[in-house]
Tab-separated table of C-alpha atoms and ligand atoms in Angstrom:
chain	number	residue	atom	x	y	z
P	1	MET	CA	-6.732	-25.427	-29.229
P	2	ALA	CA	-9.506	-22.857	-29.630
P	3	GLN	CA	-12.287	-25.281	-28.840
P	4	SER	CA	-10.781	-26.064	-25.423
P	5	THR	CA	-10.463	-22.409	-24.375
P	6	THR	CA	-13.741	-22.280	-22.482
P	7	SER	CA	-13.094	-25.372	-20.408
P	8	THR	CA	-9.510	-24.371	-19.550
P	9	ASP	CA	-10.654	-20.881	-18.555
P	10	LYS	CA	-12.971	-22.402	-15.962
P	11	GLN	CA	-10.403	-24.831	-14.722
P	12	PRO	CA	-8.238	-23.693	-11.807
P	13	LEU	CA	-4.712	-22.844	-12.895
P	14	ILE	CA	-3.210	-24.448	-9.808
P	15	GLU	CA	-4.921	-27.098	-7.714
P	16	LEU	CA	-3.727	-28.949	-4.641
P	17	LYS	CA	-5.929	-31.855	-3.564
P	18	HIS	CA	-5.438	-33.637	-0.241
P	19	VAL	CA	-1.741	-33.002	-0.285
P	20	ASP	CA	0.215	-34.641	2.511
P	21	LYS	CA	3.884	-34.571	3.318
P	22	HIS	CA	5.970	-35.653	6.283
P	23	TYR	CA	9.513	-34.887	7.318
P	24	GLY	CA	10.111	-37.897	9.538
P	25	ASP	CA	7.582	-37.516	12.367
P	26	LEU	CA	6.651	-33.990	11.366
P	27	HIS	CA	3.379	-33.768	9.418
P	28	VAL	CA	4.496	-30.693	7.497
P	29	LEU	CA	1.573	-30.619	5.053
P	30	ASN	CA	-1.679	-32.048	6.408
P	31	ASP	CA	-4.474	-32.516	3.873
P	32	ILE	CA	-3.847	-29.277	1.961
P	33	ASN	CA	-6.593	-28.304	-0.482
P	34	LEU	CA	-6.117	-25.133	-2.444
P	35	SER	CA	-7.332	-23.994	-5.788
P	36	VAL	CA	-6.103	-20.882	-7.548
P	37	ASP	CA	-7.891	-19.441	-10.551
P	38	ARG	CA	-6.344	-17.535	-13.426
P	39	GLY	CA	-5.604	-13.951	-12.450
P	40	GLU	CA	-6.164	-14.665	-8.771
P	41	VAL	CA	-3.787	-13.367	-6.112
P	42	VAL	CA	-3.582	-15.597	-3.023
P	43	VAL	CA	-1.598	-14.433	-0.022
P	44	VAL	CA	-0.390	-17.134	2.365
P	45	ILE	CA	0.344	-16.163	5.914
P	46	GLY	CA	0.996	-18.034	9.131
P	47	PRO	CA	3.484	-18.586	11.914
P	48	SER	CA	7.063	-19.648	11.282
P	49	GLY	CA	7.329	-23.363	10.631
P	50	SER	CA	3.697	-23.766	9.617
P	51	GLY	CA	4.614	-25.203	6.174
P	52	LYS	CA	4.141	-22.173	3.925
P	53	SER	CA	7.450	-22.518	2.063
P	54	THR	CA	7.095	-26.259	1.842
P	55	MET	CA	3.653	-25.928	0.283
P	56	CYS	CA	4.911	-23.346	-2.178
P	57	ARG	CA	7.867	-25.538	-3.108
P	58	THR	CA	5.685	-28.600	-3.789
P	59	ILE	CA	3.834	-26.637	-6.459
P	60	ASN	CA	6.810	-26.666	-8.802
P	61	ARG	CA	8.111	-29.926	-7.412
P	62	LEU	CA	11.129	-28.533	-5.614
P	63	GLU	CA	9.650	-30.815	-2.901
P	64	THR	CA	7.920	-34.136	-3.466
P	65	ILE	CA	4.686	-35.051	-1.669
P	66	ASP	CA	3.672	-38.255	0.062
P	67	SER	CA	0.107	-38.355	-1.218
P	68	GLY	CA	-2.550	-36.237	-2.819
P	69	GLU	CA	-2.492	-34.455	-6.178
P	70	ILE	CA	-1.107	-31.248	-7.599
P	71	LEU	CA	-2.568	-30.176	-10.916
P	72	ILE	CA	-1.483	-27.364	-13.175
P	73	GLU	CA	-4.286	-26.533	-15.660
P	74	GLY	CA	-5.807	-29.882	-14.753
P	75	GLN	CA	-2.649	-31.825	-15.541
P	76	PRO	CA	-0.649	-33.680	-12.866
P	77	LEU	CA	2.847	-32.405	-12.263
P	78	PRO	CA	5.393	-34.117	-14.492
P	79	GLN	CA	7.704	-36.381	-12.510
P	80	GLU	CA	11.009	-35.494	-14.154
P	81	GLY	CA	12.934	-34.620	-17.257
P	82	LYS	CA	12.036	-32.127	-19.955
P	83	ASP	CA	8.368	-31.955	-19.037
P	84	LEU	CA	9.237	-31.031	-15.468
P	85	ALA	CA	11.725	-28.387	-16.655
P	86	ARG	CA	9.118	-26.873	-18.967
P	87	MET	CA	6.510	-26.844	-16.204
P	88	ARG	CA	8.951	-25.178	-13.778
P	89	ALA	CA	9.569	-22.450	-16.315
P	90	GLU	CA	5.833	-21.851	-16.441
P	91	LEU	CA	5.719	-21.200	-12.709
P	92	GLY	CA	8.061	-18.333	-11.857
P	93	MET	CA	9.447	-18.482	-8.358
P	94	VAL	CA	10.968	-15.650	-6.380
P	95	PHE	CA	12.601	-16.350	-3.041
P	96	GLN	CA	13.777	-14.310	-0.082
P	97	GLN	CA	17.328	-14.719	-1.407
P	98	PHE	CA	17.572	-13.424	-4.927
P	99	ASN	CA	19.724	-16.277	-6.319
P	100	LEU	CA	21.023	-14.262	-9.255
P	101	PHE	CA	24.104	-15.559	-11.046
P	102	ALA	CA	26.891	-13.496	-9.493
P	103	HIS	CA	29.308	-13.723	-12.407
P	104	MET	CA	26.785	-12.535	-15.000
P	105	THR	CA	25.464	-9.070	-15.693
P	106	VAL	CA	21.909	-8.184	-14.853
P	107	LEU	CA	21.022	-8.354	-18.537
P	108	GLN	CA	22.656	-11.748	-18.962
P	109	ASN	CA	20.783	-13.043	-15.928
P	110	VAL	CA	17.477	-12.099	-17.482
P	111	MET	CA	18.358	-13.371	-20.988
P	112	LEU	CA	19.716	-16.738	-19.874
P	113	GLY	CA	16.483	-18.697	-19.448
P	114	PRO	CA	14.787	-17.520	-22.611
P	115	VAL	CA	17.866	-18.231	-24.720
P	116	ASP	CA	18.932	-21.537	-23.104
P	117	VAL	CA	15.587	-23.063	-22.174
P	118	LEU	CA	13.093	-21.495	-24.576
P	119	GLY	CA	15.420	-21.142	-27.536
P	120	VAL	CA	14.610	-17.464	-28.088
P	121	PRO	CA	17.096	-15.805	-30.480
P	122	LYS	CA	19.586	-13.605	-28.598
P	123	ASP	CA	18.568	-10.269	-30.129
P	124	GLU	CA	14.928	-10.869	-29.301
P	125	ALA	CA	15.799	-12.093	-25.772
P	126	ARG	CA	17.915	-8.954	-25.196
P	127	GLU	CA	15.134	-6.678	-26.339
P	128	ARG	CA	12.574	-8.433	-24.110
P	129	ALA	CA	14.981	-8.462	-21.172
P	130	MET	CA	15.579	-4.707	-21.481
P	131	ASP	CA	11.839	-4.123	-21.675
P	132	LEU	CA	11.318	-6.167	-18.472
P	133	LEU	CA	14.178	-4.426	-16.696
P	134	SER	CA	12.513	-1.077	-17.569
P	135	ARG	CA	9.212	-2.338	-16.251
P	136	VAL	CA	10.779	-3.116	-12.866
P	137	GLY	CA	12.773	0.103	-12.914
P	138	VAL	CA	16.334	-1.165	-13.217
P	139	ALA	CA	17.137	-0.737	-16.911
P	140	GLU	CA	20.099	1.535	-16.076
P	141	GLN	CA	21.702	-1.323	-14.131
P	142	ALA	CA	21.638	-3.766	-17.076
P	143	ASP	CA	25.393	-4.016	-17.516
P	144	LYS	CA	26.316	-4.268	-13.858
P	145	VAL	CA	26.786	-7.499	-11.906
P	146	PRO	CA	24.362	-8.256	-9.070
P	147	ALA	CA	26.815	-7.353	-6.302
P	148	GLN	CA	26.811	-3.740	-7.590
P	149	LEU	CA	23.061	-3.445	-6.987
P	150	SER	CA	21.057	-2.825	-3.816
P	151	GLY	CA	18.983	-5.681	-2.396
P	152	GLY	CA	15.785	-4.101	-3.680
P	153	GLN	CA	17.252	-3.736	-7.163
P	154	GLN	CA	18.482	-7.318	-7.131
P	155	GLN	CA	15.074	-8.602	-6.112
P	156	ARG	CA	13.463	-6.628	-8.948
P	157	VAL	CA	15.939	-8.225	-11.366
P	158	ALA	CA	14.983	-11.638	-9.946
P	159	ILE	CA	11.352	-10.821	-10.704
P	160	ALA	CA	12.244	-9.686	-14.217
P	161	ARG	CA	14.208	-12.895	-14.726
P	162	SER	CA	11.171	-15.000	-13.767
P	163	LEU	CA	8.905	-12.915	-15.970
P	164	ALA	CA	11.234	-13.398	-18.926
P	165	MET	CA	10.145	-17.041	-18.990
P	166	GLN	CA	6.559	-15.847	-19.605
P	167	PRO	CA	5.242	-17.813	-16.627
P	168	LYS	CA	1.573	-18.733	-16.206
P	169	ALA	CA	1.823	-17.925	-12.522
P	170	MET	CA	4.309	-16.451	-10.062
P	171	LEU	CA	5.097	-17.886	-6.655
P	172	PHE	CA	6.713	-15.503	-4.176
P	173	ASP	CA	8.202	-16.808	-0.916
P	174	GLU	CA	8.799	-13.833	1.388
P	175	PRO	CA	10.347	-11.764	-1.387
P	176	THR	CA	10.875	-8.701	0.820
P	177	SER	CA	11.871	-10.208	4.158
P	178	ALA	CA	15.636	-9.992	3.511
P	179	LEU	CA	15.422	-6.351	2.420
P	180	ASP	CA	16.155	-3.198	4.316
P	181	PRO	CA	12.916	-1.344	5.083
P	182	GLU	CA	13.467	1.421	2.569
P	183	MET	CA	13.706	-1.126	-0.262
P	184	ILE	CA	10.624	-3.135	0.574
P	185	ASN	CA	8.131	-0.789	-1.069
P	186	GLU	CA	9.923	-0.647	-4.407
P	187	VAL	CA	9.615	-4.432	-4.656
P	188	LEU	CA	6.046	-4.514	-3.418
P	189	GLU	CA	5.085	-1.881	-5.986
P	190	VAL	CA	6.391	-4.105	-8.765
P	191	MET	CA	4.259	-6.934	-7.371
P	192	VAL	CA	1.180	-4.727	-7.076
P	193	ARG	CA	1.529	-3.778	-10.709
P	194	LEU	CA	1.928	-7.417	-11.751
P	195	ALA	CA	-1.246	-8.255	-9.852
P	196	GLN	CA	-3.090	-5.378	-11.495
P	197	GLN	CA	-1.968	-6.656	-14.886
P	198	GLY	CA	-3.696	-9.947	-14.141
P	199	MET	CA	-0.811	-12.216	-13.177
P	200	THR	CA	-1.827	-15.256	-11.142
P	201	MET	CA	0.168	-15.085	-7.958
P	202	ILE	CA	0.728	-17.011	-4.721
P	203	VAL	CA	2.534	-14.775	-2.272
P	204	ILE	CA	3.889	-15.800	1.113
P	205	THR	CA	4.413	-12.564	2.981
P	206	HIS	CA	4.168	-10.802	6.332
P	207	GLU	CA	3.363	-7.517	4.559
P	208	MET	CA	-0.226	-7.144	5.732
P	209	ASN	CA	-0.833	-3.862	3.921
P	210	PHE	CA	0.172	-5.513	0.689
P	211	ALA	CA	-2.143	-8.427	1.445
P	212	ARG	CA	-5.061	-6.099	2.092
P	213	ARG	CA	-4.392	-4.156	-1.060
P	214	VAL	CA	-3.915	-6.919	-3.621
P	215	ALA	CA	-5.033	-10.279	-2.292
P	216	ASP	CA	-8.211	-11.762	-3.629
P	217	ARG	CA	-7.922	-14.334	-0.899
P	218	VAL	CA	-5.860	-14.828	2.221
P	219	VAL	CA	-4.900	-18.347	3.255
P	220	PHE	CA	-3.853	-18.814	6.862
P	221	MET	CA	-1.693	-21.837	7.645
P	222	ALA	CA	-0.739	-23.291	11.004
P	223	ASP	CA	0.875	-26.638	11.839
P	224	GLY	CA	0.804	-27.834	8.243
P	225	GLN	CA	-2.909	-27.139	7.751
P	226	ILE	CA	-4.935	-24.481	6.043
P	227	VAL	CA	-6.832	-23.293	9.093
P	228	GLU	CA	-8.740	-20.436	7.542
P	229	THR	CA	-9.290	-18.771	4.206
P	230	GLY	CA	-11.177	-15.633	3.261
P	231	THR	CA	-11.069	-12.249	1.634
P	232	PRO	CA	-8.587	-9.832	3.228
P	233	ASP	CA	-11.428	-7.942	4.920
P	234	GLU	CA	-12.941	-11.151	6.265
P	235	PHE	CA	-9.656	-12.481	7.484
P	236	PHE	CA	-8.091	-9.372	8.980
P	237	ASP	CA	-11.253	-7.854	10.435
P	238	HIS	CA	-13.183	-10.968	11.409
P	239	PRO	CA	-10.809	-13.942	11.815
P	240	GLN	CA	-12.922	-16.983	12.656
P	241	THR	CA	-10.455	-19.219	14.482
P	242	LYS	CA	-8.579	-18.664	17.713
P	243	ARG	CA	-5.314	-19.586	15.907
P	244	ALA	CA	-5.788	-16.793	13.390
P	245	GLN	CA	-6.883	-14.310	16.070
P	246	ASP	CA	-3.801	-15.119	18.166
P	247	PHE	CA	-1.536	-14.832	15.122
P	248	LEU	CA	-2.966	-11.483	14.105
P	249	ASN	CA	-2.618	-10.187	17.672
P	250	SER	CA	0.993	-11.371	17.766
P	251	ILE	CA	1.948	-9.440	14.655
P	252	LYS	CA	0.073	-6.254	15.552
P	253	GLY	CA	2.413	-3.397	16.162
P	254	HIS	CA	5.129	-4.854	13.963
F	301	LIG	N1	14.226	-30.382	4.434
F	301	LIG	C1	13.630	-30.436	5.631
F	301	LIG	N2	13.830	-31.492	6.454
F	301	LIG	C2	13.239	-31.565	7.661
F	301	LIG	N3	12.365	-30.653	8.135
F	301	LIG	C3	12.124	-29.588	7.369
F	301	LIG	C4	12.748	-29.426	6.076
F	301	LIG	N4	12.308	-28.263	5.523
F	301	LIG	C5	11.462	-27.738	6.436
F	301	LIG	N5	11.354	-28.504	7.535
F	301	LIG	C6	10.492	-28.264	8.690
F	301	LIG	O1	9.160	-28.190	8.220
F	301	LIG	C7	8.433	-27.193	8.920
F	301	LIG	C8	7.821	-26.237	7.966
F	301	LIG	O2	8.845	-25.509	7.296
F	301	LIG	P1	8.534	-24.352	6.267
F	301	LIG	O3	9.854	-23.828	5.847
F	301	LIG	O4	7.627	-24.856	5.218
F	301	LIG	O5	7.774	-23.303	7.194
F	301	LIG	P2	7.335	-21.833	6.877
F	301	LIG	O6	5.902	-21.701	7.217
F	301	LIG	O7	7.774	-21.429	5.533
F	301	LIG	O8	8.188	-21.006	8.001
F	301	LIG	P3	8.892	-19.540	7.924
F	301	LIG	O9	7.786	-18.534	8.155
F	301	LIG	O10	9.862	-19.573	9.049
F	301	LIG	O11	9.539	-19.421	6.571
F	301	LIG	C9	9.399	-26.570	9.888
F	301	LIG	O12	9.212	-27.152	11.157
F	301	LIG	C10	10.766	-26.929	9.333
F	301	LIG	O13	11.696	-27.041	10.370
F	302	LIG	MG1	9.143	-20.039	4.798
């Protein structure tokens, strides 16, 4: 293992090469090329229907692709079975809807994956789950069921649940867009801290302040294509394309 460290460090963690996908006549992903390095935070923005969620979902094979390649640490995505399950666990995914198990306590939600999928002994899983719940600020809620929590608290539990699988990267698809305004910041703060701790992240979001603060790179999508990519300052202050300029104007004042 040790001798390969240098080469894997230089290799992108996630790489999409010429990825194409259609839904019938709709070219939902059109020659997508994206490479994400370890520790990098990439924010994906763009109009509704531009293919952001679809792209994100292809990365852990919740969606198949027509052609092109998706590589995780240089390896193609496994097609199915145990290898696919293992790879999915390595890429944490947090959605707009929290998708917690309603009949389980918060603690059980966070322990489930490590115990069932990773085979972590229960005592150890419980200890780690409690530690993660403290890190996202909801340790006091451990014995409640999700319905007894606010949306912001549930989303932080969902993040803790993903982190419990010790993922190599985290994919966030509009994690705050279903939340009441007063709960958005508590979730964004958890994400800011994750980014500061070096987590590799792909974040689809309309939270432009967040993007400015933590993104290493902004990727702008429209009509299934990556139209523009740059640092937050480049993108927000000097968008190059008319599409991006129009999009930024349309969201100003929101
Ligand atoms: N399962 C599906 N079958 C057919 N069309 C789909 C399917 N899923 C998504 N689409 C279409 O693909 C396009 C891209 O959808 P996608 O959800 O990736 O967009 P998005 O950029 O995430 O939009 P939003 O900002 O609204 O979440 C849309 O036109 C959508 O209607
Ligand atoms: Mg979407």
